Coordinates of N, CA and C in Angstrom, one line a residue:
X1 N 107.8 133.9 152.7 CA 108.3 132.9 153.6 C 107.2 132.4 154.6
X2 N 106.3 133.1 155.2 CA 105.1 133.0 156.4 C 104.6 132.2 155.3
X3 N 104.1 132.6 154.0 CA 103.1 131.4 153.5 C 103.8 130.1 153.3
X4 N 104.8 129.6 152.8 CA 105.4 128.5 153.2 C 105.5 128.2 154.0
X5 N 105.8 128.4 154.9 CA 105.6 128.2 156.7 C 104.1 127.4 157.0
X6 N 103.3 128.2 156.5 CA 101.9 127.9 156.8 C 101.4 126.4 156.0
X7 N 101.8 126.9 154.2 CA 101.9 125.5 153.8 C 102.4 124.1 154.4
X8 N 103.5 124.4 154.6 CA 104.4 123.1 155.1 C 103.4 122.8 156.4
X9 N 103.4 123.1 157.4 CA 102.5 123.3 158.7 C 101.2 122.5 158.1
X10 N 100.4 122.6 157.2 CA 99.2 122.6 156.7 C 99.6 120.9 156.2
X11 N 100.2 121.0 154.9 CA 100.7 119.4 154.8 C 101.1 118.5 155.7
X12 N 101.9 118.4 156.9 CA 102.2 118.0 157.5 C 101.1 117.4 158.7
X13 N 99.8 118.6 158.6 CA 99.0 118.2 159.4 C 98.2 117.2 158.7
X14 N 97.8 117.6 157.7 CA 96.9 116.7 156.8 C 97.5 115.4 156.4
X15 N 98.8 115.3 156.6 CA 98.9 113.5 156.1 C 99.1 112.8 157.7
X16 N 98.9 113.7 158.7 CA 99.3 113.0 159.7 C 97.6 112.6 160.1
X17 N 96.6 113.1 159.8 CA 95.2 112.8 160.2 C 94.8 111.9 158.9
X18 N 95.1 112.2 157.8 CA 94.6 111.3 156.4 C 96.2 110.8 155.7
X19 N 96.7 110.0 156.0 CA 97.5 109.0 155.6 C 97.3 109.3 153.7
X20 N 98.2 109.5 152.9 CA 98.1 109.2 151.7 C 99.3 110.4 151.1
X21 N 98.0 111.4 150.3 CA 99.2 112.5 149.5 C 98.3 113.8 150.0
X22 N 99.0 115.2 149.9 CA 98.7 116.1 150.0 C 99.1 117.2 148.7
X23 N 98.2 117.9 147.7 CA 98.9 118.3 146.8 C 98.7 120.1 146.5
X24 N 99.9 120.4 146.6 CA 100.2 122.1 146.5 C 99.8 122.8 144.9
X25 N 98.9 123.5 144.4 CA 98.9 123.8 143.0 C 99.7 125.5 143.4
X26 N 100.9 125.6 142.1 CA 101.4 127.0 142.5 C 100.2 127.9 141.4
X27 N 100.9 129.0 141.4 CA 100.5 130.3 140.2 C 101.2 129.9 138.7
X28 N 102.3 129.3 138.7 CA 102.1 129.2 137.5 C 101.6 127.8 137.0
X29 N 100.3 127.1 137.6 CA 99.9 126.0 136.6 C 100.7 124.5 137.2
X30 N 101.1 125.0 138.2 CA 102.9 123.8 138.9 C 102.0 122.8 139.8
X31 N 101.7 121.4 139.6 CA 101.6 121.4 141.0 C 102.4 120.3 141.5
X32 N 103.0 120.0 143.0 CA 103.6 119.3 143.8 C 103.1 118.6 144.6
X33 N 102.6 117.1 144.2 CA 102.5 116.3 145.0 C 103.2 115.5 146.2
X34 N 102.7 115.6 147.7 CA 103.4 115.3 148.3 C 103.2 113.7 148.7
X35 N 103.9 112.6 149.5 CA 102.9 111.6 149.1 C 103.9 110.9 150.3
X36 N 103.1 110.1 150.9 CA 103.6 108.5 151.6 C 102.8 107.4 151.5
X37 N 103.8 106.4 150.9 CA 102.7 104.8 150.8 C 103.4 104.0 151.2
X38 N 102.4 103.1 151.8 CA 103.5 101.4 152.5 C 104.0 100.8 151.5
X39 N 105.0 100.0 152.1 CA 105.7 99.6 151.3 C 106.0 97.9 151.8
X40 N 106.6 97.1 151.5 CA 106.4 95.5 152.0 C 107.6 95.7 153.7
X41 N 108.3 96.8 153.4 CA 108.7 96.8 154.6 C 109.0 98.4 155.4
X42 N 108.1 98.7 155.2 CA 108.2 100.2 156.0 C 107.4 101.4 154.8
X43 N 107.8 102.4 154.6 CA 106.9 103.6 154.1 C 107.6 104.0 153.1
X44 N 107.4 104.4 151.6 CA 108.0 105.5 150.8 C 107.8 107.1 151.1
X45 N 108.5 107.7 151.0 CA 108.1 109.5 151.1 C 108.5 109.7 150.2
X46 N 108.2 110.8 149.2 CA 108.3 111.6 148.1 C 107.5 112.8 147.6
X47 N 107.9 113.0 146.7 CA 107.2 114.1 145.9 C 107.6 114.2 144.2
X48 N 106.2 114.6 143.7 CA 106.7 114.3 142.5 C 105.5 115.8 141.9
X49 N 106.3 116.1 140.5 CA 106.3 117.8 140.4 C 105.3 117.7 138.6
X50 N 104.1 118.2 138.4 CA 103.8 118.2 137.3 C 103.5 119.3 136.8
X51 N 103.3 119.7 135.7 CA 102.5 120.9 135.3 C 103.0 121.7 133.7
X52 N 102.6 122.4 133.6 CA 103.2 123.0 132.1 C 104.3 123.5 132.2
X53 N 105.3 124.7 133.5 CA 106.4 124.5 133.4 C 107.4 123.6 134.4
X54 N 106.9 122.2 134.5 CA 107.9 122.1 135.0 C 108.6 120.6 134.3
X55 N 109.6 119.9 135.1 CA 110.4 119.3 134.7 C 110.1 117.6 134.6
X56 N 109.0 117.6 135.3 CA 108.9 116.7 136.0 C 109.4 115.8 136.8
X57 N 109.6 116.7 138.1 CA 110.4 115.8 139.1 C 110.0 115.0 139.4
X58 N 111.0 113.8 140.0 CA 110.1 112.9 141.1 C 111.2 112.6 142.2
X59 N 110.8 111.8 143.2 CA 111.8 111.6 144.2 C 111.2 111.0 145.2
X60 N 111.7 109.8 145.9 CA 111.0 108.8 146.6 C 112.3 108.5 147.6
X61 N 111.9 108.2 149.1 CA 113.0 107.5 149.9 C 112.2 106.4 150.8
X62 N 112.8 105.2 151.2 CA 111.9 104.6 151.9 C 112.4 104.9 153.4
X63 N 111.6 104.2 154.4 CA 111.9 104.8 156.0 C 111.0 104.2 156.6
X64 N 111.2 103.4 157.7 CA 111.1 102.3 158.5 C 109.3 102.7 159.0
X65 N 109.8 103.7 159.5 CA 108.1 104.4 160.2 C 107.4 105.4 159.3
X66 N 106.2 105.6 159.9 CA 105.4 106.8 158.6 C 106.0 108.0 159.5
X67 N 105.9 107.6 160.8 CA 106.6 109.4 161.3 C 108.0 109.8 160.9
X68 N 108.5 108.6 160.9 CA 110.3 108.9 159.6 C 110.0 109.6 158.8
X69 N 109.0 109.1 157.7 CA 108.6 109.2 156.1 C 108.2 110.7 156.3
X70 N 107.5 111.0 157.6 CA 106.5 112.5 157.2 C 107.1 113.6 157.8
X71 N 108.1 113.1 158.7 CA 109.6 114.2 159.0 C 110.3 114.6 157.9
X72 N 110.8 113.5 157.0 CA 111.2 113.6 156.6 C 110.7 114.7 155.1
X73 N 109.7 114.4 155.0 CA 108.6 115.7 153.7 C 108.7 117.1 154.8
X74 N 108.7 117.4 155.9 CA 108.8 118.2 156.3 C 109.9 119.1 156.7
X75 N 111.1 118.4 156.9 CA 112.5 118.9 156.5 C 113.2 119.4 155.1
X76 N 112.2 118.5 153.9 CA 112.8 118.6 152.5 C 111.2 119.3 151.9
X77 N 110.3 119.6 152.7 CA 109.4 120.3 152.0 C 110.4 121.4 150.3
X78 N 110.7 122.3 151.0 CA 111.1 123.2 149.6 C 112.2 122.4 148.9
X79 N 112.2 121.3 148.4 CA 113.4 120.4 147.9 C 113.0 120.3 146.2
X80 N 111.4 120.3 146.1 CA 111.2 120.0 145.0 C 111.1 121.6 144.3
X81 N 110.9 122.4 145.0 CA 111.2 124.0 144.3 C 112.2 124.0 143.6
X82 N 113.6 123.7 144.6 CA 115.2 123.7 143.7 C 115.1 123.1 142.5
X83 N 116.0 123.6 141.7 CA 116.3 123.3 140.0 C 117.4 122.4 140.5
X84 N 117.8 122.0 141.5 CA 119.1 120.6 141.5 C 118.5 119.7 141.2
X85 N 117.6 119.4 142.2 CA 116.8 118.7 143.1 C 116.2 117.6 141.5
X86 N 116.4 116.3 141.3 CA 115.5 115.4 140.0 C 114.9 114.2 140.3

């Protein structure tokens, strides 16, 4: 739990100083891109999930400001872990 904590804390910092994606590689080979890009009217936030076992998630919302957008990856950080979650 403390290292997720730290992650999330860690991403959060880094897209707030460098604007773009931040990307998590797990242990098994997984990794989770986190990401915000402009958009013609406000910001997308998402995350999209690659690797040998996974599903290939993806998932995008748009949101007026980038501090919306990067709240919002910080609230749903562990979203793309869940097996609901597509």
């Amino acid at each position: 739990m403390a290292d997720e904590v730290e992650e999330r804390d860690t991403m959060v910092h880094a897209l707030r100083e460098e604007p773009g994606s931040y990307t998590i590689a797990l242990e098994d080979e997984t990794e989770i891109t986190y990401a915000i890009r402009p958009t013609g009217d406000g910001f997308t936030a998402g995350w999209d999930v690659t690797g040998l076992r996974s599903s290939g998630k993806r998932h995008e919302k748009t949101f007026a400001s980038y501090a919306d957008a990067l709240r919002y990856l910080e609230r749903n950080f562990d979203a793309p872990f869940s097996p609901q979650e597509s």
